[in-house]
PDB file of C-alpha atoms in Angstrom:
ATOM      1  CA  UNK O  27      -3.287  19.067 -36.865  1.00  0.00           C
ATOM      2  CA  UNK O  28      -2.766  22.287 -34.925  1.00  0.00           C
ATOM      3  CA  UNK O  29      -4.916  24.127 -37.452  1.00  0.00           C
ATOM      4  CA  UNK O  30      -7.900  21.787 -37.095  1.00  0.00           C
ATOM      5  CA  UNK O  31     -10.888  23.034 -35.172  1.00  0.00           C
ATOM      6  CA  UNK O  32     -10.925  26.508 -33.653  1.00  0.00           C
ATOM      7  CA  UNK O  33      -7.767  26.829 -31.523  1.00  0.00           C
ATOM      8  CA  UNK O  34      -7.531  29.835 -29.197  1.00  0.00           C
ATOM      9  CA  UNK O  35      -3.725  29.674 -29.214  1.00  0.00           C
ATOM     10  CA  UNK O  36      -1.280  28.371 -31.816  1.00  0.00           C
ATOM     11  CA  UNK O  37       2.413  28.013 -31.018  1.00  0.00           C
ATOM     12  CA  UNK O  38       4.265  27.151 -34.226  1.00  0.00           C
ATOM     13  CA  UNK O  39       7.976  26.394 -34.597  1.00  0.00           C
ATOM     14  CA  UNK O  40       9.412  26.963 -38.100  1.00  0.00           C
ATOM     15  CA  UNK O  41       6.013  26.263 -39.688  1.00  0.00           C
ATOM     16  CA  UNK O  42       6.975  27.003 -43.303  1.00  0.00           C
ATOM     17  CA  UNK O  43      10.088  24.817 -43.559  1.00  0.00           C
ATOM     18  CA  UNK O  44       9.709  22.504 -46.545  1.00  0.00           C
ATOM     19  CA  UNK O  45       6.728  24.332 -48.035  1.00  0.00           C
ATOM     20  CA  UNK O  46       6.743  25.631 -51.594  1.00  0.00           C
ATOM     21  CA  UNK O  47       5.890  29.333 -52.191  1.00  0.00           C
ATOM     22  CA  UNK O  48       2.200  28.667 -52.922  1.00  0.00           C
ATOM     23  CA  UNK O  49       1.816  26.558 -49.780  1.00  0.00           C
ATOM     24  CA  UNK O  50       3.534  29.297 -47.726  1.00  0.00           C
ATOM     25  CA  UNK O  51       1.094  31.879 -49.113  1.00  0.00           C
ATOM     26  CA  UNK O  52      -1.886  29.622 -48.331  1.00  0.00           C
ATOM     27  CA  UNK O  53      -0.517  28.904 -44.851  1.00  0.00           C
ATOM     28  CA  UNK O  54      -0.310  32.602 -43.993  1.00  0.00           C
ATOM     29  CA  UNK O  55      -3.791  33.235 -45.438  1.00  0.00           C
ATOM     30  CA  UNK O  56      -5.077  30.499 -43.125  1.00  0.00           C
ATOM     31  CA  UNK O  57      -3.289  32.064 -40.147  1.00  0.00           C
ATOM     32  CA  UNK O  58      -4.768  35.469 -41.001  1.00  0.00           C
ATOM     33  CA  UNK O  59      -8.262  33.998 -41.030  1.00  0.00           C
ATOM     34  CA  UNK O  60      -7.639  32.330 -37.659  1.00  0.00           C
ATOM     35  CA  UNK O  61      -6.385  35.647 -36.226  1.00  0.00           C
ATOM     36  CA  UNK O  62      -9.534  37.394 -37.460  1.00  0.00           C
ATOM     37  CA  UNK O  63     -11.545  34.806 -35.528  1.00  0.00           C
ATOM     38  CA  UNK O  64      -9.583  35.552 -32.360  1.00  0.00           C
ATOM     39  CA  UNK O  65      -6.813  32.962 -32.364  1.00  0.00           C
ATOM     40  CA  UNK O  66      -3.506  34.113 -30.910  1.00  0.00           C
ATOM     41  CA  UNK O  67      -0.644  32.920 -33.150  1.00  0.00           C
ATOM     42  CA  UNK O  68       2.953  32.722 -31.964  1.00  0.00           C
ATOM     43  CA  UNK O  69       5.575  31.777 -34.533  1.00  0.00           C
ATOM     44  CA  UNK O  70       9.155  30.866 -33.728  1.00  0.00           C
ATOM     45  CA  UNK O  71      11.381  31.149 -36.783  1.00  0.00           C
ATOM     46  CA  UNK O  72      14.899  31.819 -37.986  1.00  0.00           C
ATOM     47  CA  UNK O  73      13.644  32.461 -41.538  1.00  0.00           C
ATOM     48  CA  UNK O  74      13.091  36.139 -40.819  1.00  0.00           C
ATOM     49  CA  UNK O  75      12.573  37.468 -44.370  1.00  0.00           C
ATOM     50  CA  UNK O  76       9.823  34.886 -44.849  1.00  0.00           C
ATOM     51  CA  UNK O  77       7.751  35.984 -41.865  1.00  0.00           C
ATOM     52  CA  UNK O  78       8.451  39.731 -41.728  1.00  0.00           C
ATOM     53  CA  UNK O  79       5.413  40.774 -43.754  1.00  0.00           C
ATOM     54  CA  UNK O  80       3.069  38.500 -41.776  1.00  0.00           C
ATOM     55  CA  UNK O  81       3.727  39.579 -38.202  1.00  0.00           C
ATOM     56  CA  UNK O  82       2.238  42.210 -35.928  1.00  0.00           C
ATOM     57  CA  UNK O  83       4.657  42.075 -33.002  1.00  0.00           C
ATOM     58  CA  UNK O  84       8.169  40.741 -32.516  1.00  0.00           C
ATOM     59  CA  UNK O  85       9.950  39.237 -29.546  1.00  0.00           C
ATOM     60  CA  UNK O  86      13.702  38.872 -30.087  1.00  0.00           C
ATOM     61  CA  UNK O  87      15.396  36.331 -27.825  1.00  0.00           C
ATOM     62  CA  UNK O  88      19.038  35.454 -27.265  1.00  0.00           C
ATOM     63  CA  UNK O  89      20.041  32.546 -25.057  1.00  0.00           C
ATOM     64  CA  UNK O  90      16.503  32.445 -23.658  1.00  0.00           C
ATOM     65  CA  UNK O  91      16.579  36.109 -22.648  1.00  0.00           C
ATOM     66  CA  UNK O  92      14.235  38.732 -24.090  1.00  0.00           C
ATOM     67  CA  UNK O  93      16.246  41.376 -25.964  1.00  0.00           C
ATOM     68  CA  UNK O  94      13.445  43.372 -27.629  1.00  0.00           C
ATOM     69  CA  UNK O  95       9.665  43.375 -27.856  1.00  0.00           C
ATOM     70  CA  UNK O  96       7.297  45.468 -29.956  1.00  0.00           C
ATOM     71  CA  UNK O  97       5.975  46.163 -33.421  1.00  0.00           C
ATOM     72  CA  UNK O  98       8.450  46.446 -36.274  1.00  0.00           C
ATOM     73  CA  UNK O  99       7.865  50.202 -36.292  1.00  0.00           C
ATOM     74  CA  UNK O 100       8.622  50.452 -32.555  1.00  0.00           C
ATOM     75  CA  UNK O 101      11.763  48.323 -32.846  1.00  0.00           C
ATOM     76  CA  UNK O 102      12.989  50.350 -35.830  1.00  0.00           C
ATOM     77  CA  UNK O 103      12.630  53.544 -33.804  1.00  0.00           C
ATOM     78  CA  UNK O 104      14.426  52.003 -30.803  1.00  0.00           C
ATOM     79  CA  UNK O 105      17.276  50.615 -32.892  1.00  0.00           C
ATOM     80  CA  UNK O 106      17.803  53.878 -34.799  1.00  0.00           C
ATOM     81  CA  UNK O 107      19.249  51.962 -37.741  1.00  0.00           C
ATOM     82  CA  UNK O 108      19.422  53.877 -41.029  1.00  0.00           C
ATOM     83  CA  UNK O 109      16.880  53.650 -43.809  1.00  0.00           C
ATOM     84  CA  UNK O 110      18.205  52.870 -47.254  1.00  0.00           C
ATOM     85  CA  UNK O 111      16.887  55.262 -49.885  1.00  0.00           C
ATOM     86  CA  UNK O 112      17.635  54.335 -53.496  1.00  0.00           C
ATOM     87  CA  UNK O 113      17.154  56.666 -56.433  1.00  0.00           C
ATOM     88  CA  UNK O 114      17.683  55.913 -60.080  1.00  0.00           C
ATOM     89  CA  UNK O 115      18.235  58.285 -62.948  1.00  0.00           C
ATOM     90  CA  UNK O 116      20.966  59.382 -65.305  1.00  0.00           C
ATOM     91  CA  UNK O 117      23.359  61.973 -63.895  1.00  0.00           C
ATOM     92  CA  UNK O 118      26.611  63.499 -65.069  1.00  0.00           C
ATOM     93  CA  UNK O 119      29.713  62.904 -62.973  1.00  0.00           C
ATOM     94  CA  UNK O 120      29.734  65.126 -59.888  1.00  0.00           C
ATOM     95  CA  UNK O 121      26.002  65.913 -60.094  1.00  0.00           C
ATOM     96  CA  UNK O 122      25.068  64.710 -56.590  1.00  0.00           C
ATOM     97  CA  UNK O 123      28.195  65.174 -54.490  1.00  0.00           C
ATOM     98  CA  UNK O 124      27.860  68.907 -53.796  1.00  0.00           C
ATOM     99  CA  UNK O 125      24.079  68.681 -53.331  1.00  0.00           C
ATOM    100  CA  UNK O 126      24.384  65.843 -50.821  1.00  0.00           C
ATOM    101  CA  UNK O 127      27.345  67.265 -48.943  1.00  0.00           C
ATOM    102  CA  UNK O 128      25.627  70.677 -48.841  1.00  0.00           C
ATOM    103  CA  UNK O 129      22.725  69.016 -47.028  1.00  0.00           C
ATOM    104  CA  UNK O 130      25.076  67.242 -44.607  1.00  0.00           C
ATOM    105  CA  UNK O 131      24.369  63.855 -46.194  1.00  0.00           C
ATOM    106  CA  UNK O 132      27.546  61.804 -46.102  1.00  0.00           C
ATOM    107  CA  UNK O 133      26.390  58.158 -46.051  1.00  0.00           C
ATOM    108  CA  UNK O 134      25.853  57.469 -49.750  1.00  0.00           C
ATOM    109  CA  UNK O 135      27.035  55.389 -52.674  1.00  0.00           C
ATOM    110  CA  UNK O 136      26.789  56.729 -56.170  1.00  0.00           C
ATOM    111  CA  UNK O 137      27.287  55.830 -59.801  1.00  0.00           C
ATOM    112  CA  UNK O 138      25.922  57.527 -62.919  1.00  0.00           C
ATOM    113  CA  UNK O 139      22.507  55.787 -62.742  1.00  0.00           C
ATOM    114  CA  UNK O 140      21.987  54.832 -59.084  1.00  0.00           C
ATOM    115  CA  UNK O 141      22.217  56.662 -55.781  1.00  0.00           C
ATOM    116  CA  UNK O 142      21.941  54.890 -52.411  1.00  0.00           C
ATOM    117  CA  UNK O 143      21.648  56.976 -49.257  1.00  0.00           C
ATOM    118  CA  UNK O 144      21.662  55.696 -45.689  1.00  0.00           C
ATOM    119  CA  UNK O 145      19.449  58.103 -43.757  1.00  0.00           C
ATOM    120  CA  UNK O 146      18.198  58.409 -40.213  1.00  0.00           C
ATOM    121  CA  UNK O 147      14.440  58.312 -39.796  1.00  0.00           C
ATOM    122  CA  UNK O 148      14.544  61.983 -38.772  1.00  0.00           C
ATOM    123  CA  UNK O 149      16.255  62.996 -42.047  1.00  0.00           C
ATOM    124  CA  UNK O 150      14.079  60.851 -44.312  1.00  0.00           C
ATOM    125  CA  UNK O 151      11.806  63.682 -45.482  1.00  0.00           C
ATOM    126  CA  UNK O 152      14.747  66.033 -46.064  1.00  0.00           C
ATOM    127  CA  UNK O 153      16.400  63.425 -48.285  1.00  0.00           C
ATOM    128  CA  UNK O 154      13.139  62.719 -50.106  1.00  0.00           C
ATOM    129  CA  UNK O 155      12.553  66.444 -50.738  1.00  0.00           C
ATOM    130  CA  UNK O 156      16.056  66.784 -52.168  1.00  0.00           C
ATOM    131  CA  UNK O 157      15.585  63.802 -54.463  1.00  0.00           C
ATOM    132  CA  UNK O 158      12.117  64.887 -55.570  1.00  0.00           C
ATOM    133  CA  UNK O 159      13.384  68.375 -56.407  1.00  0.00           C
ATOM    134  CA  UNK O 160      15.571  66.934 -59.187  1.00  0.00           C
ATOM    135  CA  UNK O 161      13.753  66.230 -62.456  1.00  0.00           C
ATOM    136  CA  UNK O 162      16.389  63.680 -63.452  1.00  0.00           C
ATOM    137  CA  UNK O 163      15.320  61.279 -60.681  1.00  0.00           C
ATOM    138  CA  UNK O 164      13.320  58.508 -62.341  1.00  0.00           C
ATOM    139  CA  UNK O 165      12.456  56.295 -59.363  1.00  0.00           C
ATOM    140  CA  UNK O 166      12.831  56.203 -55.577  1.00  0.00           C
ATOM    141  CA  UNK O 167      12.690  53.200 -53.268  1.00  0.00           C
ATOM    142  CA  UNK O 168      12.768  53.417 -49.465  1.00  0.00           C
ATOM    143  CA  UNK O 169      13.764  50.361 -47.450  1.00  0.00           C
ATOM    144  CA  UNK O 170      13.454  50.438 -43.670  1.00  0.00           C
ATOM    145  CA  UNK O 171      15.728  48.205 -41.601  1.00  0.00           C
ATOM    146  CA  UNK O 172      14.710  44.569 -42.065  1.00  0.00           C
ATOM    147  CA  UNK O 173      13.675  42.209 -39.304  1.00  0.00           C
ATOM    148  CA  UNK O 174      16.998  40.451 -39.849  1.00  0.00           C
ATOM    149  CA  UNK O 175      18.983  43.667 -39.277  1.00  0.00           C
ATOM    150  CA  UNK O 176      16.903  44.362 -36.144  1.00  0.00           C
ATOM    151  CA  UNK O 177      17.673  40.855 -34.890  1.00  0.00           C
ATOM    152  CA  UNK O 178      21.398  41.413 -35.434  1.00  0.00           C
ATOM    153  CA  UNK O 179      21.204  44.806 -33.725  1.00  0.00           C
ATOM    154  CA  UNK O 180      19.295  43.695 -30.624  1.00  0.00           C
ATOM    155  CA  UNK O 181      21.186  40.433 -30.099  1.00  0.00           C
ATOM    156  CA  UNK O 182      24.613  41.926 -30.731  1.00  0.00           C
ATOM    157  CA  UNK O 183      25.445  39.015 -33.012  1.00  0.00           C
ATOM    158  CA  UNK O 184      27.647  40.188 -35.859  1.00  0.00           C
ATOM    159  CA  UNK O 185      26.900  39.015 -39.376  1.00  0.00           C
ATOM    160  CA  UNK O 186      29.901  37.499 -41.174  1.00  0.00           C
ATOM    161  CA  UNK O 187      31.244  39.723 -43.939  1.00  0.00           C
ATOM    162  CA  UNK O 188      30.195  38.449 -47.369  1.00  0.00           C
ATOM    163  CA  UNK O 189      33.056  37.081 -49.430  1.00  0.00           C
ATOM    164  CA  UNK O 190      33.166  38.500 -52.933  1.00  0.00           C
ATOM    165  CA  UNK O 191      35.351  35.650 -54.198  1.00  0.00           C
TER     166      UNK O 191
END
């Protein structure tokens, strides 16, 4: 009912709960059309991965108190959480260790086909240049901190460790 007519303001609480993936897609297409027409849309949700790609600004609350406000880009800069850079290829044992350590890169995980580096935003281009200089790199993926990790950071709520059992 909230979507009927031409509302100037929509305040939606967990609007995608119970919707299948196609209905979620259609719902966000409808919201985008309403925003183009000038409707202000405010969504309250705990399903952060589901809304991350559909939002322009974020307000993070804890116990009714505002902890952070801004675009995802602004909050990522404020939080200074590392980017995750993943490279795939096929490398002999010991191939990356000296190269990475020589560049002062210490936050990485490595096996013979996959390299994961946690990098500050300021070092991102240095890491990318190093990876791109190696012909054996087959693919690179860069993942900025997620909305969920920003939420954890700004609220100070620790995530429980995953149990590998």
